């Protein structure tokens, strides 16, 4: 076998391994949503526990994402990819075997740790294995597989829950992980980043700060907004996040250099992304349950009925990418966010215990088109807002902020739901979901306004001050 053939074979194996791993991690962000009513019936627990079933994964995933990439740079990307995959696979089996809701929440958090180590290294390993001439095609396939996971998450979760059991949304990962581990060991090349450094203080500050705020938001449902627990969570969480921001300005090698946010494009797209995920993820959390608890659909029927929303990016993203190339990313992103906000608003207008699916479709389709128009140019806008040596850390920061937005969205919208409604009856579920959807729509509309800060194509964005220290890129 000549060197060219061997290299080509290595690139194909890298694409297969990283795409499947990415599919598993992305799928677990949404696969749980349509299983929540069944998990509630099986293991008990109230709204607070259901929130943590989702947020335990997204929160640990978000706050450890950049740290996981740094670990790979320092100790070997293939080695840490295998460590993350092992943790993720083991935690999936443990989640399936959970005897109670608290154990499930704990193992979901461990799943998030494994995904945070594994996922950011997939892109680094793939980029290293694929020749530059074929890299665009490989990254396109990789992105499409990840998009397929997001689109099919509610449907796969609903189908497994209805026809086998909710535990199989976690068992599904185990055979895939067991097959990937030896293949990754044999087919992926090891690589390191020179002079890679770990930002342990930054990781501890952001982890503690986000946990405090999300814990306070979730606890407010049962304890009340003025309880000592909730107030302490908000105060300590805010103080730790303020410390993280200060650390990002002053530290020599912070995990998130705050000077990047001085660039209008970087600030605009990342804050818009956080707000968009806050509104979208929180809405999916409630709507996937409403379709079952409020309208009486089976889990599979609920997953199918969400496809016009979650699956639309598969159809519209290529068109949105063309429009972005022709007219620039800003108008496409702003239009997409405005449509997503309008879609949530349309859904909130018609939502009722007896609403027909025909009445739901406009909101689902408009929201899905909007989501697709946002996703297509968002990553390109992030990458083009920083110098090439910082694209890895910018990508990691962008992904982490999206996950943080998702965790906050579930917590905020569930708090609104609990204050205005509940699980007692379809009417109570509707009463709580409608105001929560309006909050979600407002968050996404605000994201559209923030995205206007992104400079028009051809308009120069203020460059970030040159870095005085040498940085190792962190891929995500």
Tab-separated table of C-alpha atoms in Angstrom:
chain	number	residue	atom	x	y	z
A	1	UNK	CA	0.000	0.000	0.000
A	2	UNK	CA	1.525	3.363	-0.975
A	3	UNK	CA	1.676	6.360	1.350
A	4	UNK	CA	-1.112	8.217	-0.476
A	5	UNK	CA	-3.513	5.279	-0.120
A	6	UNK	CA	-2.612	4.865	3.554
A	7	UNK	CA	-3.167	8.571	4.152
A	8	UNK	CA	-6.511	8.458	2.373
A	9	UNK	CA	-7.565	5.415	4.400
A	10	UNK	CA	-6.563	7.179	7.615
A	11	UNK	CA	-8.646	10.217	6.656
A	12	UNK	CA	-11.716	8.050	5.977
A	13	UNK	CA	-11.317	6.235	9.296
A	14	UNK	CA	-10.884	9.562	11.123
A	15	UNK	CA	-14.047	10.916	9.480
A	16	UNK	CA	-16.079	7.825	10.437
A	17	UNK	CA	-14.809	7.666	14.034
A	18	UNK	CA	-15.166	11.379	14.792
A	19	UNK	CA	-18.558	11.693	13.079
A	20	UNK	CA	-20.052	8.772	15.015
A	21	UNK	CA	-18.645	10.106	18.308
A	22	UNK	CA	-20.006	13.570	17.551
A	23	UNK	CA	-23.406	12.068	16.661
A	24	UNK	CA	-23.599	10.327	20.054
A	25	UNK	CA	-22.683	13.426	22.045
A	26	UNK	CA	-24.999	15.753	20.073
A	27	UNK	CA	-27.847	13.233	20.217
A	28	UNK	CA	-27.740	13.155	24.018
A	29	UNK	CA	-28.482	16.870	24.126
A	30	UNK	CA	-32.022	16.329	22.794
A	31	UNK	CA	-32.779	12.588	22.907
A	32	UNK	CA	-33.916	12.871	26.534
A	33	UNK	CA	-36.582	15.522	25.900
A	34	UNK	CA	-39.286	13.258	24.481
A	35	UNK	CA	-38.540	10.632	27.173
A	36	UNK	CA	-39.098	13.040	30.096
A	37	UNK	CA	-42.765	12.110	30.766
A	38	UNK	CA	-41.846	8.392	30.791
A	39	UNK	CA	-38.849	9.030	33.072
A	40	UNK	CA	-41.138	10.983	35.408
A	41	UNK	CA	-43.639	8.092	35.506
A	42	UNK	CA	-40.898	5.499	36.032
A	43	UNK	CA	-38.567	7.187	38.522
A	44	UNK	CA	-40.776	9.897	40.012
A	45	UNK	CA	-39.617	13.429	40.647
A	46	UNK	CA	-41.099	16.795	39.805
A	47	UNK	CA	-40.232	19.651	37.484
A	48	UNK	CA	-37.008	20.423	39.356
A	49	UNK	CA	-35.666	16.891	38.866
A	50	UNK	CA	-36.667	16.850	35.181
A	51	UNK	CA	-34.771	20.099	34.661
A	52	UNK	CA	-31.655	18.592	36.197
A	53	UNK	CA	-32.011	15.472	34.030
A	54	UNK	CA	-31.363	17.782	31.057
A	55	UNK	CA	-29.161	20.422	32.696
A	56	UNK	CA	-26.786	18.041	34.491
A	57	UNK	CA	-25.536	17.026	31.040
A	58	UNK	CA	-25.548	20.422	29.316
A	59	UNK	CA	-23.966	22.223	32.256
A	60	UNK	CA	-20.993	19.893	32.788
A	61	UNK	CA	-20.596	19.692	29.003
A	62	UNK	CA	-20.534	23.489	28.672
A	63	UNK	CA	-18.175	24.385	31.499
A	64	UNK	CA	-15.625	21.629	30.789
A	65	UNK	CA	-15.601	21.900	26.971
A	66	UNK	CA	-12.547	24.140	26.667
A	67	UNK	CA	-10.786	22.420	29.564
A	68	UNK	CA	-11.302	19.055	27.830
A	69	UNK	CA	-9.709	20.408	24.659
A	70	UNK	CA	-6.745	21.703	26.684
A	71	UNK	CA	-6.285	18.289	28.311
A	72	UNK	CA	-6.063	16.720	24.852
A	73	UNK	CA	-3.528	19.273	23.682
A	74	UNK	CA	-1.398	18.624	26.764
A	75	UNK	CA	-1.617	14.837	27.240
A	76	UNK	CA	-2.433	13.579	23.740
A	77	UNK	CA	-5.586	14.070	21.709
A	78	UNK	CA	-6.163	10.440	20.782
A	79	UNK	CA	-5.513	9.330	24.372
A	80	UNK	CA	-7.938	11.879	25.856
A	81	UNK	CA	-10.499	11.151	23.131
A	82	UNK	CA	-10.444	7.526	24.295
A	83	UNK	CA	-10.723	8.619	27.938
A	84	UNK	CA	-13.733	10.826	27.142
A	85	UNK	CA	-15.361	8.064	25.069
A	86	UNK	CA	-14.831	5.548	27.897
A	87	UNK	CA	-16.373	7.887	30.485
A	88	UNK	CA	-19.311	8.707	28.181
A	89	UNK	CA	-19.997	5.041	27.386
A	90	UNK	CA	-19.735	3.924	31.014
A	91	UNK	CA	-21.964	6.755	32.228
A	92	UNK	CA	-24.544	5.884	29.556
A	93	UNK	CA	-24.767	2.314	30.883
A	94	UNK	CA	-24.990	3.591	34.463
A	95	UNK	CA	-27.775	6.036	33.478
A	96	UNK	CA	-29.746	3.182	31.911
A	97	UNK	CA	-29.410	1.195	35.158
A	98	UNK	CA	-30.348	4.115	37.437
A	99	UNK	CA	-32.727	2.992	40.225
A	100	UNK	CA	-33.930	6.536	40.956
A	101	UNK	CA	-34.100	10.055	39.555
A	102	UNK	CA	-31.181	11.347	41.665
A	103	UNK	CA	-28.877	8.605	40.394
A	104	UNK	CA	-29.951	9.371	36.820
A	105	UNK	CA	-29.106	13.050	37.301
A	106	UNK	CA	-25.662	12.140	38.691
A	107	UNK	CA	-24.838	9.844	35.770
A	108	UNK	CA	-26.093	12.439	33.283
A	109	UNK	CA	-23.534	14.847	34.776
A	110	UNK	CA	-20.793	12.226	34.293
A	111	UNK	CA	-21.974	11.754	30.692
A	112	UNK	CA	-21.484	15.495	30.195
A	113	UNK	CA	-17.911	15.243	31.522
A	114	UNK	CA	-17.132	12.475	29.022
A	115	UNK	CA	-18.693	14.427	26.142
A	116	UNK	CA	-16.756	17.579	27.112
A	117	UNK	CA	-13.468	15.684	26.828
A	118	UNK	CA	-14.435	13.724	23.711
A	119	UNK	CA	-16.305	16.185	21.490
A	120	UNK	CA	-13.822	19.091	21.144
A	121	UNK	CA	-11.087	16.640	20.170
A	122	UNK	CA	-13.113	15.122	17.306
A	123	UNK	CA	-12.600	18.196	15.140
A	124	UNK	CA	-8.873	18.412	15.970
A	125	UNK	CA	-8.293	14.737	15.164
A	126	UNK	CA	-10.281	15.012	11.924
A	127	UNK	CA	-8.467	18.156	10.772
A	128	UNK	CA	-5.070	16.548	11.450
A	129	UNK	CA	-5.956	13.402	9.472
A	130	UNK	CA	-7.507	15.001	6.357
A	131	UNK	CA	-5.364	16.729	3.715
A	132	UNK	CA	-6.186	20.444	3.263
A	133	UNK	CA	-7.564	19.834	-0.244
A	134	UNK	CA	-10.271	17.505	1.097
A	135	UNK	CA	-10.838	19.196	4.443
A	136	UNK	CA	-13.849	21.247	3.365
A	137	UNK	CA	-15.752	18.175	2.187
A	138	UNK	CA	-14.836	16.221	5.334
A	139	UNK	CA	-15.963	19.049	7.627
A	140	UNK	CA	-19.199	19.303	5.637
A	141	UNK	CA	-19.948	15.612	6.208
A	142	UNK	CA	-19.019	15.982	9.882
A	143	UNK	CA	-21.378	18.969	10.276
A	144	UNK	CA	-24.206	17.189	8.470
A	145	UNK	CA	-23.948	14.182	10.802
A	146	UNK	CA	-24.059	16.464	13.851
A	147	UNK	CA	-27.080	18.267	12.381
A	148	UNK	CA	-28.771	14.914	11.796
A	149	UNK	CA	-28.325	14.107	15.498
A	150	UNK	CA	-30.043	17.347	16.513
A	151	UNK	CA	-32.863	16.810	14.002
A	152	UNK	CA	-33.504	13.191	14.933
A	153	UNK	CA	-32.967	13.484	18.699
A	154	UNK	CA	-36.632	13.880	19.716
A	155	UNK	CA	-37.764	11.235	17.205
A	156	UNK	CA	-35.140	8.648	18.227
A	157	UNK	CA	-35.843	9.330	21.905
A	158	UNK	CA	-39.591	9.017	21.380
A	159	UNK	CA	-39.373	5.825	19.317
A	160	UNK	CA	-37.053	4.012	21.758
A	161	UNK	CA	-39.126	5.148	24.741
A	162	UNK	CA	-42.430	4.021	23.248
A	163	UNK	CA	-41.431	0.737	21.637
A	164	UNK	CA	-38.766	-0.523	24.076
A	165	UNK	CA	-38.180	1.627	27.183
A	166	UNK	CA	-36.680	5.009	28.077
A	167	UNK	CA	-33.522	3.244	29.317
A	168	UNK	CA	-32.650	2.453	25.691
A	169	UNK	CA	-31.935	6.103	24.909
A	170	UNK	CA	-28.812	5.455	27.034
A	171	UNK	CA	-28.172	1.790	26.165
A	172	UNK	CA	-27.923	2.875	22.506
A	173	UNK	CA	-24.564	4.532	23.227
A	174	UNK	CA	-22.954	1.457	24.824
A	175	UNK	CA	-22.374	-0.874	21.828
A	176	UNK	CA	-21.367	2.101	19.660
A	177	UNK	CA	-18.825	3.222	22.250
A	178	UNK	CA	-17.445	-0.306	22.721
A	179	UNK	CA	-16.874	-0.612	18.964
A	180	UNK	CA	-15.322	2.861	18.605
A	181	UNK	CA	-12.767	2.448	21.403
A	182	UNK	CA	-10.523	-0.209	19.798
A	183	UNK	CA	-11.017	1.275	16.319
A	184	UNK	CA	-9.894	4.709	17.585
A	185	UNK	CA	-6.834	3.127	19.218
A	186	UNK	CA	-5.838	1.411	15.965
A	187	UNK	CA	-6.831	3.980	13.338
A	188	UNK	CA	-6.234	7.458	14.823
A	189	UNK	CA	-2.805	9.058	15.047
A	190	UNK	CA	-1.655	10.629	18.299
A	191	UNK	CA	-0.957	14.383	18.324
A	192	UNK	CA	-0.124	17.118	20.825
A	193	UNK	CA	-0.104	20.914	20.896
A	194	UNK	CA	3.217	22.546	21.786
A	195	UNK	CA	3.328	24.499	25.067
A	196	UNK	CA	-0.309	23.637	25.926
A	197	UNK	CA	-1.358	24.966	29.337
A	198	UNK	CA	-4.313	24.159	31.563
A	199	UNK	CA	-6.395	26.955	33.099
A	200	UNK	CA	-7.528	25.257	36.311
A	201	UNK	CA	-8.518	28.490	38.156
A	202	UNK	CA	-10.630	29.629	35.197
A	203	UNK	CA	-12.363	26.245	34.987
A	204	UNK	CA	-13.178	26.283	38.713
A	205	UNK	CA	-14.505	29.861	38.578
A	206	UNK	CA	-16.799	29.366	35.573
A	207	UNK	CA	-17.989	25.929	36.769
A	208	UNK	CA	-18.874	27.190	40.244
A	209	UNK	CA	-20.463	30.383	38.918
A	210	UNK	CA	-22.718	28.702	36.375
A	211	UNK	CA	-23.686	25.934	38.800
A	212	UNK	CA	-24.679	28.528	41.421
A	213	UNK	CA	-26.916	30.472	39.032
A	214	UNK	CA	-28.570	27.422	37.439
A	215	UNK	CA	-29.041	25.810	40.875
A	216	UNK	CA	-30.755	28.990	42.093
A	217	UNK	CA	-33.025	29.145	39.035
A	218	UNK	CA	-34.037	25.492	39.382
A	219	UNK	CA	-34.506	25.716	43.171
A	220	UNK	CA	-36.676	28.829	42.858
A	221	UNK	CA	-39.518	26.592	41.642
A	222	UNK	CA	-39.866	24.884	45.017
A	223	UNK	CA	-38.118	27.193	47.498
A	224	UNK	CA	-39.270	30.610	46.260
A	225	UNK	CA	-37.251	33.440	44.745
A	226	UNK	CA	-36.425	35.054	48.101
A	227	UNK	CA	-35.354	31.903	49.954
A	228	UNK	CA	-31.806	31.890	51.425
A	229	UNK	CA	-30.811	28.977	49.146
A	230	UNK	CA	-31.845	30.785	45.971
A	231	UNK	CA	-30.395	34.155	46.963
A	232	UNK	CA	-27.106	32.543	48.023
A	233	UNK	CA	-26.896	30.665	44.714
A	234	UNK	CA	-27.422	33.867	42.716
A	235	UNK	CA	-24.955	35.931	44.794
A	236	UNK	CA	-22.177	33.334	44.915
A	237	UNK	CA	-22.688	32.361	41.264
A	238	UNK	CA	-22.572	35.974	40.106
A	239	UNK	CA	-19.462	36.683	42.201
A	240	UNK	CA	-17.642	33.649	40.771
A	241	UNK	CA	-18.576	34.602	37.186
A	242	UNK	CA	-17.327	38.138	37.840
A	243	UNK	CA	-14.099	36.559	39.043
A	244	UNK	CA	-13.959	34.505	35.837
A	245	UNK	CA	-14.345	37.652	33.707
A	246	UNK	CA	-11.582	39.385	35.706
A	247	UNK	CA	-9.407	36.291	35.337
A	248	UNK	CA	-10.017	36.345	31.570
A	249	UNK	CA	-8.638	39.878	31.383
A	250	UNK	CA	-5.682	39.484	33.752
A	251	UNK	CA	-4.390	35.896	33.516
A	252	UNK	CA	-1.502	35.043	31.218
A	253	UNK	CA	-3.161	32.046	29.537
A	254	UNK	CA	-6.905	32.134	30.331
A	255	UNK	CA	-9.264	29.517	28.879
A	256	UNK	CA	-11.379	32.387	27.521
A	257	UNK	CA	-9.448	35.600	26.773
A	258	UNK	CA	-11.968	38.378	27.444
A	259	UNK	CA	-10.204	40.693	25.001
A	260	UNK	CA	-11.845	38.673	22.210
A	261	UNK	CA	-15.187	40.223	23.189
A	262	UNK	CA	-13.845	43.685	22.290
A	263	UNK	CA	-14.390	42.665	18.672
A	264	UNK	CA	-17.964	43.568	17.610
A	265	UNK	CA	-18.353	40.505	15.411
A	266	UNK	CA	-17.180	38.064	18.102
A	267	UNK	CA	-19.314	39.738	20.781
A	268	UNK	CA	-22.392	40.003	18.564
A	269	UNK	CA	-22.524	36.414	17.265
A	270	UNK	CA	-21.642	34.787	20.607
A	271	UNK	CA	-24.079	36.740	22.779
A	272	UNK	CA	-26.753	36.230	20.096
A	273	UNK	CA	-25.994	32.483	20.156
A	274	UNK	CA	-26.339	32.320	23.945
A	275	UNK	CA	-29.728	34.074	23.795
A	276	UNK	CA	-30.900	31.965	20.846
A	277	UNK	CA	-30.116	28.695	22.659
A	278	UNK	CA	-31.741	30.054	25.812
A	279	UNK	CA	-35.022	30.585	23.971
A	280	UNK	CA	-34.849	27.519	21.702
A	281	UNK	CA	-33.636	24.847	24.131
A	282	UNK	CA	-35.970	25.950	26.923
A	283	UNK	CA	-38.894	25.858	24.484
A	284	UNK	CA	-38.035	22.370	23.211
A	285	UNK	CA	-37.855	21.162	26.838
A	286	UNK	CA	-41.457	22.270	27.458
A	287	UNK	CA	-43.001	21.626	24.020
A	288	UNK	CA	-41.779	18.019	23.828
A	289	UNK	CA	-43.571	17.382	27.125
A	290	UNK	CA	-46.684	19.391	26.162
A	291	UNK	CA	-47.209	17.276	23.039
A	292	UNK	CA	-47.450	14.221	25.299
A	293	UNK	CA	-48.813	15.463	28.648
A	294	UNK	CA	-51.002	18.206	27.167
A	295	UNK	CA	-52.161	16.739	23.846
A	296	UNK	CA	-51.879	13.021	24.545
A	297	UNK	CA	-49.467	12.079	21.740
A	298	UNK	CA	-47.262	9.014	22.177
A	299	UNK	CA	-43.481	9.639	22.441
A	300	UNK	CA	-42.998	8.606	18.802
A	301	UNK	CA	-45.857	10.845	17.611
A	302	UNK	CA	-44.382	13.747	19.592
A	303	UNK	CA	-40.936	13.232	18.027
A	304	UNK	CA	-42.411	13.084	14.522
A	305	UNK	CA	-44.457	16.231	15.055
A	306	UNK	CA	-41.362	18.177	16.108
A	307	UNK	CA	-39.479	17.291	12.892
A	308	UNK	CA	-40.677	20.380	10.931
A	309	UNK	CA	-38.826	22.413	13.570
A	310	UNK	CA	-35.759	20.346	14.478
A	311	UNK	CA	-35.319	18.796	11.020
A	312	UNK	CA	-35.716	21.934	8.900
A	313	UNK	CA	-31.989	22.842	9.088
A	314	UNK	CA	-31.205	19.717	7.023
A	315	UNK	CA	-33.241	21.161	4.141
A	316	UNK	CA	-32.692	24.906	4.474
A	317	UNK	CA	-29.043	25.091	5.630
A	318	UNK	CA	-27.560	24.716	2.098
A	319	UNK	CA	-29.745	27.588	0.830
A	320	UNK	CA	-28.847	29.682	3.878
A	321	UNK	CA	-25.168	28.939	3.265
A	322	UNK	CA	-25.495	30.169	-0.327
A	323	UNK	CA	-27.249	33.360	0.822
A	324	UNK	CA	-24.547	33.912	3.425
A	325	UNK	CA	-21.790	33.579	0.817
A	326	UNK	CA	-23.585	36.029	-1.485
A	327	UNK	CA	-24.883	38.668	0.956
A	328	UNK	CA	-22.779	38.146	4.085
A	329	UNK	CA	-23.529	36.350	7.338
A	330	UNK	CA	-25.129	39.194	9.269
A	331	UNK	CA	-28.401	39.596	7.307
A	332	UNK	CA	-28.902	35.805	7.192
A	333	UNK	CA	-28.332	35.392	10.951
A	334	UNK	CA	-30.534	38.371	11.864
A	335	UNK	CA	-33.340	37.151	9.572
A	336	UNK	CA	-33.032	33.622	10.953
A	337	UNK	CA	-33.243	34.773	14.566
A	338	UNK	CA	-36.237	36.983	13.778
A	339	UNK	CA	-38.017	34.014	12.148
A	340	UNK	CA	-37.189	31.750	15.109
A	341	UNK	CA	-38.682	34.332	17.479
A	342	UNK	CA	-41.757	34.632	15.248
A	343	UNK	CA	-42.134	30.838	15.195
A	344	UNK	CA	-42.166	30.643	18.998
A	345	UNK	CA	-44.651	33.508	19.092
A	346	UNK	CA	-46.941	31.759	16.590
A	347	UNK	CA	-46.846	28.624	18.710
A	348	UNK	CA	-47.648	30.588	21.874
A	349	UNK	CA	-50.675	32.215	20.166
A	350	UNK	CA	-52.344	28.917	19.230
A	351	UNK	CA	-51.286	26.752	22.196
A	352	UNK	CA	-54.239	25.192	24.009
A	353	UNK	CA	-55.235	21.694	25.253
A	354	UNK	CA	-57.301	21.127	22.099
A	355	UNK	CA	-54.974	22.729	19.511
A	356	UNK	CA	-54.819	20.846	16.199
A	357	UNK	CA	-51.540	19.885	14.567
A	358	UNK	CA	-52.460	22.001	11.525
A	359	UNK	CA	-52.544	25.052	13.816
A	360	UNK	CA	-49.109	24.139	15.227
A	361	UNK	CA	-47.430	23.714	11.829
A	362	UNK	CA	-46.859	27.410	10.957
A	363	UNK	CA	-44.936	28.007	14.177
A	364	UNK	CA	-42.908	24.824	13.737
A	365	UNK	CA	-42.004	25.542	10.092
A	366	UNK	CA	-41.206	29.240	10.561
A	367	UNK	CA	-39.129	28.447	13.648
A	368	UNK	CA	-37.318	25.637	11.804
A	369	UNK	CA	-36.453	27.851	8.831
A	370	UNK	CA	-35.189	30.496	11.236
A	371	UNK	CA	-33.034	28.009	13.114
A	372	UNK	CA	-31.498	26.803	9.830
A	373	UNK	CA	-30.698	30.354	8.700
A	374	UNK	CA	-28.963	30.991	12.021
A	375	UNK	CA	-26.908	27.786	12.075
A	376	UNK	CA	-25.534	27.991	8.522
A	377	UNK	CA	-23.388	31.166	8.851
A	378	UNK	CA	-22.897	31.255	12.658
A	379	UNK	CA	-19.676	29.213	12.814
A	380	UNK	CA	-18.176	31.097	9.870
A	381	UNK	CA	-18.890	34.418	11.597
A	382	UNK	CA	-17.137	33.211	14.749
A	383	UNK	CA	-14.085	31.967	12.837
A	384	UNK	CA	-13.760	35.113	10.719
A	385	UNK	CA	-13.889	37.392	13.787
A	386	UNK	CA	-10.533	36.208	15.207
A	387	UNK	CA	-7.024	35.634	13.885
A	388	UNK	CA	-6.227	32.128	12.665
A	389	UNK	CA	-4.061	31.301	15.699
A	390	UNK	CA	-7.089	31.817	17.963
A	391	UNK	CA	-9.746	30.025	15.929
A	392	UNK	CA	-9.565	26.932	18.131
A	393	UNK	CA	-10.190	28.805	21.360
A	394	UNK	CA	-12.893	30.931	19.650
A	395	UNK	CA	-14.702	27.793	18.487
A	396	UNK	CA	-14.508	26.304	21.982
A	397	UNK	CA	-15.848	29.507	23.536
A	398	UNK	CA	-18.713	29.670	21.041
A	399	UNK	CA	-19.775	26.067	21.663
A	400	UNK	CA	-19.541	26.529	25.429
A	401	UNK	CA	-21.681	29.693	25.364
A	402	UNK	CA	-24.360	27.891	23.324
A	403	UNK	CA	-24.501	25.076	25.881
A	404	UNK	CA	-24.651	27.588	28.729
A	405	UNK	CA	-27.561	29.273	26.949
A	406	UNK	CA	-29.322	25.909	26.679
A	407	UNK	CA	-28.908	25.158	30.387
A	408	UNK	CA	-30.107	28.635	31.354
A	409	UNK	CA	-33.042	28.319	28.937
A	410	UNK	CA	-34.326	25.126	30.550
A	411	UNK	CA	-33.967	26.669	34.018
A	412	UNK	CA	-35.537	30.053	33.173
A	413	UNK	CA	-38.468	28.818	31.082
A	414	UNK	CA	-39.232	25.985	33.522
A	415	UNK	CA	-39.364	28.576	36.333
A	416	UNK	CA	-41.887	30.610	34.333
A	417	UNK	CA	-43.857	27.417	33.618
A	418	UNK	CA	-43.945	26.471	37.311
A	419	UNK	CA	-45.083	29.945	38.356
A	420	UNK	CA	-48.038	29.983	35.938
A	421	UNK	CA	-49.011	26.316	35.478
A	422	UNK	CA	-48.034	22.729	36.225
A	423	UNK	CA	-48.544	19.042	35.470
A	424	UNK	CA	-51.993	18.739	37.091
A	425	UNK	CA	-54.010	18.836	33.859
A	426	UNK	CA	-53.634	19.652	30.135
A	427	UNK	CA	-55.052	23.119	30.845
A	428	UNK	CA	-52.526	23.720	33.640
A	429	UNK	CA	-49.715	22.555	31.339
A	430	UNK	CA	-50.926	24.942	28.636
A	431	UNK	CA	-51.259	27.823	31.133
A	432	UNK	CA	-47.620	27.399	32.138
A	433	UNK	CA	-46.191	26.784	28.671
A	434	UNK	CA	-47.684	29.833	26.918
A	435	UNK	CA	-45.938	32.546	29.006
A	436	UNK	CA	-42.724	30.502	28.953
A	437	UNK	CA	-42.821	30.447	25.133
A	438	UNK	CA	-43.296	34.228	25.054
A	439	UNK	CA	-40.170	34.587	27.227
A	440	UNK	CA	-38.335	32.271	24.820
A	441	UNK	CA	-39.525	34.311	21.840
A	442	UNK	CA	-38.376	37.531	23.551
A	443	UNK	CA	-34.916	36.051	24.204
A	444	UNK	CA	-34.502	35.075	20.535
A	445	UNK	CA	-35.822	38.464	19.373
A	446	UNK	CA	-33.221	40.127	21.606
A	447	UNK	CA	-30.628	37.853	19.986
A	448	UNK	CA	-31.645	39.255	16.581
A	449	UNK	CA	-31.068	42.790	17.856
A	450	UNK	CA	-27.669	41.854	19.327
A	451	UNK	CA	-26.686	40.240	16.003
A	452	UNK	CA	-27.063	43.669	14.374
A	453	UNK	CA	-23.804	44.541	16.136
A	454	UNK	CA	-21.978	42.227	13.711
A	455	UNK	CA	-20.290	44.445	11.093
A	456	UNK	CA	-21.607	44.243	7.538
A	457	UNK	CA	-19.443	42.289	5.103
A	458	UNK	CA	-16.617	44.512	4.042
A	459	UNK	CA	-16.971	46.753	7.097
A	460	UNK	CA	-13.819	46.398	9.191
A	461	UNK	CA	-14.283	45.173	12.734
A	462	UNK	CA	-11.999	46.599	15.372
A	463	UNK	CA	-9.141	44.141	15.695
A	464	UNK	CA	-8.434	42.640	19.076
A	465	UNK	CA	-5.160	43.815	20.625
A	466	UNK	CA	-2.267	41.630	19.666
A	467	UNK	CA	-1.483	38.903	22.145
A	468	UNK	CA	1.863	39.285	23.852
A	469	UNK	CA	2.057	35.660	24.955
A	470	UNK	CA	2.322	32.534	22.842
A	471	UNK	CA	-0.945	30.564	22.806
A	472	UNK	CA	-1.578	26.981	21.907
A	473	UNK	CA	-4.728	26.639	19.823
A	474	UNK	CA	-7.574	24.759	21.472
A	475	UNK	CA	-9.876	23.026	19.024
A	476	UNK	CA	-13.537	22.474	19.675
